[in-house]
GROMACS .gro file of C-alpha atoms in nm:
model
  391
    1MET     CA    1   0.005  -0.001  -0.001
    2PHE     CA    2   0.288   0.237   0.072
    3ASN     CA    3   0.618   0.269  -0.112
    4PHE     CA    4   0.899   0.346   0.128
    5ASP     CA    5   1.157   0.252  -0.123
    6ARG     CA    6   1.077   0.561  -0.330
    7THR     CA    7   1.363   0.805  -0.330
    8ILE     CA    8   1.263   1.174  -0.288
    9ASP     CA    9   1.525   1.439  -0.356
   10ARG     CA   10   1.525   1.667  -0.058
   11ARG     CA   11   1.795   1.896  -0.180
   12GLY     CA   12   1.687   2.253  -0.238
   13SER     CA   13   1.388   2.220  -0.002
   14TRP     CA   14   1.557   2.422   0.280
   15CYS     CA   15   1.607   2.081   0.446
   16THR     CA   16   1.827   2.078   0.758
   17GLN     CA   17   1.954   1.724   0.714
   18TRP     CA   18   2.054   1.767   0.354
   19ASP     CA   19   2.085   2.132   0.263
   20PHE     CA   20   2.259   2.236   0.581
   21VAL     CA   21   2.473   1.930   0.659
   22ALA     CA   22   2.782   2.153   0.640
   23ASP     CA   23   2.674   2.349   0.949
   24ARG     CA   24   2.763   2.054   1.173
   25PHE     CA   25   3.003   1.844   0.952
   26GLY     CA   26   3.188   2.108   0.764
   27HIS     CA   27   3.122   1.969   0.416
   28PRO     CA   28   2.813   2.030   0.200
   29ASP     CA   29   2.822   1.718  -0.016
   30LEU     CA   30   2.766   1.445   0.236
   31LEU     CA   31   2.511   1.169   0.239
   32PRO     CA   32   2.332   1.235   0.579
   33PHE     CA   33   2.215   0.993   0.843
   34THR     CA   34   2.194   1.253   1.109
   35ILE     CA   35   1.909   1.448   1.279
   36SER     CA   36   1.582   1.270   1.362
   37ASP     CA   37   1.365   1.323   1.066
   38MET     CA   38   1.303   1.077   0.787
   39ASP     CA   39   1.342   1.087   0.406
   40PHE     CA   40   0.984   0.953   0.352
   41ALA     CA   41   0.685   1.154   0.244
   42THR     CA   42   0.433   1.170   0.521
   43ALA     CA   43   0.110   0.966   0.523
   44PRO     CA   44  -0.116   1.023   0.219
   45VAL     CA   45  -0.408   1.106   0.457
   46ILE     CA   46  -0.204   1.396   0.597
   47ILE     CA   47  -0.116   1.520   0.253
   48ASP     CA   48  -0.486   1.513   0.158
   49ALA     CA   49  -0.579   1.703   0.471
   50LEU     CA   50  -0.321   1.968   0.403
   51GLN     CA   51  -0.423   1.998   0.040
   52GLN     CA   52  -0.782   2.059   0.154
   53ARG     CA   53  -0.668   2.337   0.373
   54VAL     CA   54  -0.467   2.489   0.093
   55THR     CA   55  -0.766   2.472  -0.138
   56HIS     CA   56  -0.978   2.647   0.122
   57GLY     CA   57  -0.740   2.940   0.077
   58VAL     CA   58  -0.793   3.126   0.410
   59PHE     CA   59  -0.515   3.093   0.670
   60GLY     CA   60  -0.648   3.308   0.960
   61TYR     CA   61  -0.598   3.262   1.331
   62SER     CA   62  -0.694   2.914   1.460
   63ARG     CA   63  -0.756   2.724   1.780
   64TRP     CA   64  -0.681   2.383   1.914
   65GLN     CA   65  -0.935   2.356   2.202
   66HIS     CA   66  -1.202   2.174   2.003
   67ASP     CA   67  -1.332   1.822   1.974
   68ASP     CA   68  -1.180   1.755   1.635
   69PHE     CA   69  -0.824   1.793   1.782
   70LEU     CA   70  -0.894   1.676   2.136
   71GLY     CA   71  -1.096   1.383   2.015
   72ALA     CA   72  -0.836   1.273   1.773
   73ILE     CA   73  -0.573   1.262   2.052
   74SER     CA   74  -0.816   1.078   2.290
   75GLN     CA   75  -0.882   0.817   2.015
   76TRP     CA   76  -0.510   0.766   1.950
   77TYR     CA   77  -0.427   0.706   2.315
   78GLN     CA   78  -0.719   0.466   2.365
   79GLN     CA   79  -0.640   0.263   2.049
   80ARG     CA   80  -0.255   0.264   2.072
   81PHE     CA   81  -0.201   0.256   2.449
   82ARG     CA   82  -0.533   0.149   2.593
   83LEU     CA   83  -0.550   0.464   2.790
   84ASN     CA   84  -0.845   0.691   2.857
   85ILE     CA   85  -0.701   1.039   2.884
   86GLU     CA   86  -0.843   1.339   3.068
   87GLN     CA   87  -0.904   1.598   2.797
   88GLN     CA   88  -0.896   1.880   3.048
   89HIS     CA   89  -0.525   1.795   3.116
   90LEU     CA   90  -0.431   1.874   2.750
   91VAL     CA   91  -0.208   2.172   2.668
   92TYR     CA   92  -0.062   2.290   2.339
   93GLY     CA   93   0.277   2.433   2.253
   94PRO     CA   94   0.503   2.523   1.948
   95SER     CA   95   0.742   2.219   2.002
   96VAL     CA   96   0.815   1.955   2.260
   97ILE     CA   97   1.156   2.103   2.357
   98TYR     CA   98   0.993   2.448   2.400
   99MET     CA   99   0.736   2.292   2.627
  100VAL     CA  100   1.006   2.115   2.829
  101ALA     CA  101   1.192   2.445   2.862
  102GLN     CA  102   0.887   2.628   2.982
  103MET     CA  103   0.803   2.366   3.238
  104ILE     CA  104   1.160   2.374   3.371
  105ARG     CA  105   1.122   2.747   3.424
  106LEU     CA  106   0.786   2.698   3.602
  107TRP     CA  107   0.896   2.413   3.827
  108SER     CA  108   1.249   2.526   3.931
  109GLU     CA  109   1.472   2.819   4.002
  110PRO     CA  110   1.810   2.909   3.859
  111GLY     CA  111   2.079   2.699   4.015
  112ASP     CA  112   1.842   2.401   4.078
  113SER     CA  113   1.927   2.055   3.924
  114VAL     CA  114   1.737   1.868   3.657
  115LEU     CA  115   1.808   1.496   3.639
  116ILE     CA  116   1.841   1.324   3.301
  117HIS     CA  117   1.937   0.972   3.203
  118THR     CA  118   2.262   0.979   3.006
  119PRO     CA  119   2.367   0.951   2.733
  120ALA     CA  120   2.096   1.204   2.650
  121TYR     CA  121   1.946   1.396   2.361
  122ASP     CA  122   2.179   1.691   2.319
  123ALA     CA  123   1.899   1.951   2.328
  124PHE     CA  124   1.837   1.840   2.693
  125TYR     CA  125   2.179   1.963   2.800
  126LYS     CA  126   2.137   2.291   2.614
  127THR     CA  127   1.785   2.358   2.744
  128ILE     CA  128   1.882   2.292   3.102
  129GLU     CA  129   2.207   2.482   3.101
  130SER     CA  130   2.075   2.781   2.896
  131ASN     CA  131   1.797   2.820   3.161
  132HIS     CA  132   2.061   2.841   3.426
  133ARG     CA  133   1.986   2.501   3.584
  134GLN     CA  134   2.231   2.225   3.649
  135VAL     CA  135   2.243   1.890   3.464
  136LEU     CA  136   2.236   1.605   3.711
  137ALA     CA  137   2.328   1.286   3.523
  138ALA     CA  138   2.198   0.937   3.595
  139PRO     CA  139   2.398   0.721   3.355
  140LEU     CA  140   2.225   0.424   3.203
  141GLU     CA  141   2.420   0.101   3.220
  142LYS     CA  142   2.459  -0.129   2.924
  143GLN     CA  143   2.412  -0.494   3.017
  144GLY     CA  144   2.453  -0.713   2.711
  145ASN     CA  145   2.224  -0.558   2.451
  146HIS     CA  146   1.993  -0.391   2.709
  147TRP     CA  147   2.010  -0.059   2.888
  148GLN     CA  148   1.932  -0.049   3.267
  149CYS     CA  149   1.886   0.222   3.517
  150ASP     CA  150   2.061   0.180   3.848
  151MET     CA  151   1.772   0.258   4.082
  152THR     CA  152   1.991   0.294   4.388
  153ALA     CA  153   2.211   0.554   4.208
  154LEU     CA  154   1.898   0.723   4.086
  155GLU     CA  155   1.759   0.745   4.429
  156ASN     CA  156   2.080   0.893   4.564
  157ALA     CA  157   2.054   1.163   4.292
  158LEU     CA  158   1.691   1.234   4.354
  159LYS     CA  159   1.739   1.294   4.718
  160ARG     CA  160   1.986   1.582   4.654
  161GLN     CA  161   1.842   1.905   4.797
  162ARG     CA  162   1.834   2.102   4.475
  163CYS     CA  163   1.717   1.830   4.253
  164LYS     CA  164   1.367   1.955   4.152
  165ILE     CA  165   1.285   1.780   3.820
  166MET     CA  166   1.350   1.448   3.654
  167LEU     CA  167   1.341   1.505   3.276
  168LEU     CA  168   1.252   1.162   3.138
  169CYS     CA  169   1.297   1.059   2.773
  170SER     CA  170   1.052   0.777   2.700
  171PRO     CA  171   1.131   0.591   2.479
  172HIS     CA  172   1.491   0.693   2.546
  173ASN     CA  173   1.695   0.887   2.283
  174PRO     CA  174   1.967   0.791   2.184
  175THR     CA  175   1.968   0.434   2.324
  176GLY     CA  176   1.628   0.336   2.190
  177LYS     CA  177   1.536   0.192   2.526
  178VAL     CA  178   1.158   0.135   2.601
  179TRP     CA  179   1.107   0.164   2.971
  180LEU     CA  180   0.929  -0.125   3.135
  181ARG     CA  181   0.609  -0.039   3.332
  182SER     CA  182   0.781  -0.173   3.644
  183GLU     CA  183   1.078   0.060   3.598
  184LEU     CA  184   0.846   0.369   3.549
  185GLU     CA  185   0.647   0.272   3.855
  186GLN     CA  186   0.968   0.245   4.064
  187MET     CA  187   1.085   0.580   3.936
  188ALA     CA  188   0.748   0.736   4.000
  189GLU     CA  189   0.759   0.612   4.366
  190LEU     CA  190   1.107   0.757   4.410
  191CYS     CA  191   1.016   1.090   4.264
  192ALA     CA  192   0.717   1.111   4.484
  193ARG     CA  193   0.918   1.023   4.791
  194TYR     CA  194   1.162   1.306   4.729
  195GLN     CA  195   0.912   1.550   4.582
  196VAL     CA  196   1.083   1.566   4.243
  197LYS     CA  197   0.853   1.656   3.963
  198VAL     CA  198   0.865   1.476   3.636
  199ILE     CA  199   0.857   1.600   3.275
  200SER     CA  200   0.831   1.318   3.031
  201ASP     CA  201   0.931   1.375   2.666
  202GLU     CA  202   0.752   1.099   2.473
  203ILE     CA  203   0.793   1.221   2.117
  204HIS     CA  204   0.910   0.877   2.006
  205MET     CA  205   0.616   0.697   2.171
  206ASP     CA  206   0.481   0.562   1.846
  207MET     CA  207   0.811   0.439   1.711
  208ILE     CA  208   0.824   0.103   1.892
  209ILE     CA  209   1.031  -0.151   1.697
  210GLY     CA  210   1.058  -0.435   1.951
  211ASP     CA  211   0.818  -0.624   2.167
  212VAL     CA  212   0.812  -0.401   2.480
  213PRO     CA  213   0.507  -0.168   2.464
  214HIS     CA  214   0.531   0.197   2.544
  215THR     CA  215   0.374   0.302   2.872
  216PRO     CA  216   0.277   0.670   2.897
  217TRP     CA  217   0.407   0.836   3.212
  218ILE     CA  218   0.062   0.963   3.302
  219SER     CA  219  -0.055   0.610   3.344
  220VAL     CA  220   0.196   0.551   3.633
  221ALA     CA  221   0.244   0.894   3.787
  222SER     CA  222   0.148   0.931   4.149
  223GLN     CA  223   0.202   1.307   4.173
  224PRO     CA  224   0.184   1.619   3.954
  225CYS     CA  225   0.360   1.564   3.619
  226ALA     CA  226   0.384   1.696   3.267
  227LEU     CA  227   0.400   1.477   2.950
  228PHE     CA  228   0.485   1.636   2.614
  229THR     CA  229   0.473   1.479   2.277
  230SER     CA  230   0.376   1.524   1.905
  231ALA     CA  231   0.294   1.338   1.592
  232SER     CA  232   0.598   1.502   1.430
  233LYS     CA  233   0.840   1.203   1.460
  234SER     CA  234   0.590   0.934   1.398
  235PHE     CA  235   0.449   1.090   1.079
  236ASN     CA  236   0.758   1.287   0.975
  237ILE     CA  237   0.595   1.634   0.997
  238PRO     CA  238   0.843   1.830   1.232
  239ALA     CA  239   0.858   2.125   0.982
  240LEU     CA  240   0.485   2.191   1.047
  241GLY     CA  241   0.565   2.276   1.408
  242GLY     CA  242   0.336   2.211   1.695
  243ALA     CA  243   0.313   1.973   1.993
  244TYR     CA  244   0.080   1.893   2.273
  245GLY     CA  245   0.091   1.734   2.615
  246PHE     CA  246  -0.071   1.671   2.952
  247ILE     CA  247  -0.021   1.880   3.264
  248THR     CA  248  -0.216   1.709   3.541
  249GLN     CA  249  -0.265   1.987   3.803
  250PRO     CA  250  -0.501   2.279   3.747
  251ASP     CA  251  -0.266   2.536   3.905
  252ASP     CA  252   0.025   2.419   3.688
  253ARG     CA  253  -0.195   2.445   3.383
  254ALA     CA  254  -0.306   2.799   3.474
  255ARG     CA  255   0.058   2.903   3.510
  256TRP     CA  256   0.139   2.727   3.177
  257PHE     CA  257  -0.126   2.916   2.988
  258ASP     CA  258  -0.033   3.246   3.147
  259ALA     CA  259   0.332   3.195   3.040
  260LEU     CA  260   0.243   3.076   2.695
  261LYS     CA  261  -0.024   3.334   2.608
  262ASN     CA  262   0.067   3.635   2.816
  263ALA     CA  263   0.446   3.622   2.868
  264ASP     CA  264   0.535   3.470   2.537
  265GLY     CA  265   0.243   3.583   2.328
  266LEU     CA  266   0.169   3.242   2.175
  267SER     CA  267  -0.205   3.183   2.131
  268SER     CA  268  -0.295   3.069   1.784
  269PRO     CA  269  -0.149   2.738   1.655
  270PRO     CA  270  -0.059   2.680   1.291
  271VAL     CA  271  -0.372   2.553   1.133
  272MET     CA  272  -0.171   2.304   0.917
  273THR     CA  273  -0.029   2.123   1.217
  274ILE     CA  274  -0.381   2.094   1.372
  275ALA     CA  275  -0.507   1.945   1.047
  276ALA     CA  276  -0.208   1.712   1.020
  277HIS     CA  277  -0.246   1.578   1.371
  278ILE     CA  278  -0.625   1.521   1.330
  279ALA     CA  279  -0.560   1.327   1.002
  280ALA     CA  280  -0.266   1.131   1.146
  281TYR     CA  281  -0.456   1.018   1.462
  282ARG     CA  282  -0.792   0.961   1.294
  283GLN     CA  283  -0.671   0.785   0.973
  284GLY     CA  284  -0.295   0.737   0.985
  285ALA     CA  285  -0.259   0.402   1.177
  286ASP     CA  286  -0.214   0.179   0.878
  287TRP     CA  287   0.063   0.400   0.731
  288LEU     CA  288   0.242   0.415   1.061
  289ASP     CA  289   0.228   0.040   1.105
  290ALA     CA  290   0.369  -0.013   0.753
  291LEU     CA  291   0.642   0.246   0.821
  292ARG     CA  292   0.739   0.064   1.146
  293ALA     CA  293   0.770  -0.268   0.961
  294TYR     CA  294   0.995  -0.105   0.704
  295LEU     CA  295   1.205   0.059   0.970
  296ARG     CA  296   1.232  -0.275   1.149
  297SER     CA  297   1.362  -0.435   0.823
  298ASN     CA  298   1.612  -0.154   0.783
  299LEU     CA  299   1.744  -0.208   1.142
  300HIS     CA  300   1.768  -0.581   1.083
  301TYR     CA  301   1.965  -0.521   0.761
  302LEU     CA  302   2.210  -0.299   0.954
  303ALA     CA  303   2.241  -0.565   1.228
  304GLN     CA  304   2.316  -0.834   0.965
  305GLN     CA  305   2.588  -0.620   0.800
  306LEU     CA  306   2.751  -0.534   1.130
  307GLN     CA  307   2.741  -0.900   1.238
  308ARG     CA  308   2.898  -1.006   0.906
  309HIS     CA  309   3.181  -0.762   0.923
  310PHE     CA  310   3.222  -0.702   1.294
  311PRO     CA  311   3.077  -0.995   1.488
  312GLU     CA  312   3.251  -0.886   1.807
  313LEU     CA  313   3.006  -0.598   1.830
  314ASP     CA  314   2.708  -0.833   1.859
  315TRP     CA  315   2.490  -0.529   1.772
  316GLN     CA  316   2.110  -0.567   1.801
  317PRO     CA  317   1.831  -0.330   1.679
  318PRO     CA  318   1.700  -0.092   1.942
  319GLN     CA  319   1.359  -0.142   2.109
  320ALA     CA  320   1.228   0.190   1.969
  321SER     CA  321   1.295   0.458   1.708
  322TYR     CA  322   1.479   0.469   1.372
  323LEU     CA  323   1.798   0.590   1.538
  324ALA     CA  324   2.055   0.305   1.560
  325TRP     CA  325   2.278   0.355   1.866
  326ILE     CA  326   2.587   0.153   1.770
  327ASP     CA  327   2.839   0.063   2.033
  328LEU     CA  328   3.183   0.046   1.862
  329ARG     CA  329   3.393   0.038   2.188
  330ALA     CA  330   3.496  -0.327   2.125
  331LEU     CA  331   3.682  -0.213   1.816
  332GLN     CA  332   3.889   0.043   2.011
  333LEU     CA  333   3.856   0.313   1.745
  334ASP     CA  334   3.947   0.677   1.778
  335ASP     CA  335   3.619   0.866   1.757
  336GLN     CA  336   3.772   1.166   1.589
  337ARG     CA  337   3.961   0.964   1.332
  338LEU     CA  338   3.651   0.768   1.244
  339GLN     CA  339   3.445   1.084   1.198
  340GLN     CA  340   3.730   1.236   0.976
  341ASN     CA  341   3.726   0.926   0.761
  342LEU     CA  342   3.351   0.917   0.738
  343ILE     CA  343   3.332   1.285   0.629
  344GLU     CA  344   3.640   1.323   0.412
  345GLN     CA  345   3.676   0.979   0.259
  346GLN     CA  346   3.334   0.815   0.258
  347LYS     CA  347   3.138   1.136   0.218
  348VAL     CA  348   2.888   1.019   0.483
  349ALA     CA  349   2.753   1.210   0.783
  350ILE     CA  350   2.666   1.004   1.093
  351MET     CA  351   2.623   1.155   1.437
  352PRO     CA  352   2.918   1.089   1.673
  353GLY     CA  353   2.816   0.951   2.008
  354TYR     CA  354   2.994   1.214   2.211
  355THR     CA  355   2.728   1.462   2.090
  356TYR     CA  356   2.503   1.303   2.353
  357GLY     CA  357   2.747   1.346   2.653
  358THR     CA  358   3.055   1.177   2.778
  359GLU     CA  359   2.884   0.845   2.807
  360GLY     CA  360   2.838   0.846   2.424
  361LYS     CA  361   3.205   0.821   2.353
  362GLY     CA  362   3.273   0.515   2.145
  363PHE     CA  363   2.920   0.516   1.997
  364ILE     CA  364   2.764   0.652   1.680
  365ARG     CA  365   2.391   0.726   1.609
  366LEU     CA  366   2.283   0.632   1.256
  367ASN     CA  367   1.937   0.731   1.124
  368VAL     CA  368   1.782   0.449   0.931
  369GLY     CA  369   1.463   0.647   0.841
  370CYS     CA  370   1.532   0.638   0.469
  371PRO     CA  371   1.484   0.413   0.165
  372ARG     CA  372   1.699   0.092   0.179
  373SER     CA  373   1.903   0.205  -0.123
  374LYS     CA  374   2.032   0.507   0.074
  375LEU     CA  375   2.084   0.302   0.384
  376GLU     CA  376   2.298   0.051   0.191
  377LEU     CA  377   2.531   0.323   0.076
  378GLY     CA  378   2.567   0.463   0.424
  379VAL     CA  379   2.635   0.120   0.586
  380GLN     CA  380   2.897   0.044   0.311
  381GLY     CA  381   3.063   0.380   0.389
  382LEU     CA  382   3.062   0.305   0.761
  383ILE     CA  383   3.212  -0.040   0.713
  384ARG     CA  384   3.487   0.103   0.492
  385ALA     CA  385   3.562   0.381   0.744
  386ILE     CA  386   3.581   0.137   1.035
  387ASN     CA  387   3.819  -0.091   0.832
  388ASP     CA  388   4.039   0.204   0.737
  389CYS     CA  389   4.056   0.312   1.103
  390ARG     CA  390   4.160  -0.039   1.222
  391ARG     CA  391   4.459  -0.061   0.985
   0.00000   0.00000   0.00000
């Protein structure tokens, strides 16, 4: 029904991943496997919805607090996660990371600490530090091909006097870990014990590749919390902008809307993103399921190639997302030399693991959200680069 093998030329479309690859990697002519968007056209039902809005021709101010939008979200959560949400808890914002930043400002003071599981999405570090808060790292531990949180170490961090917030990434970026419900329940109990509020970034919630289901934080939380997400990753529409979430306490929601509408002057959402979310959540499930099957196949192809050429890595696909977090430490490579070879010799851009903190040294993050033909070229370049660096 859907052709994910079709190659779409994104050059010249003001595309960050392709047109501006030189900003991060210093060269303009690289084949990119970098930031977390995909090279696929979005779901046809979304394109149809956007075309209808374009044909309408009027792009005046819009609203999100109506049943078309709220009902679509409610339906999605019930069908995908078997969760009946409280619609009065819903809030809207321009992006997930903006919403995270706003909540950090509302729930903490300069100098307070925000706990994150590391390695971590690089925007987490920037958002926390640029808001004059301190990053408090809770390193995940790799055990075989699985990532675990040391709950004793987590508790010791949470009990620190100025630890005010745990910023959770669920599923976790970059490791691709899907948190077990039992892990989330244990973290919820610890956060409640030490009065640490939780912000959960669940933007990858629909991109489950393995067998462990996603559990929304609001289904386990025992105290006030905020969950922020969007259809942008799942349906490859980040350029439309827009996100939404749940803030469970009325006072927190009142402060949120005051900050959003009055302090920041943000009141009318882009009508295109509202239309896209409604179409995605009402009619996009079949496309998303087909996409996940294709991504799963891409990840298995990558695993087969790495196993064939570097069996000592024993690399396995992640539990979630199209971002392959590859542990190269067994090969004892020099990270900088590998990046230099990838860029200058192979003409391939792959994110170095140290982008995501010191715990990412020795790793790379490769985006497989692309047609297989492109992925094959990138994997071949990676294999050549690794072999060059081992000589």
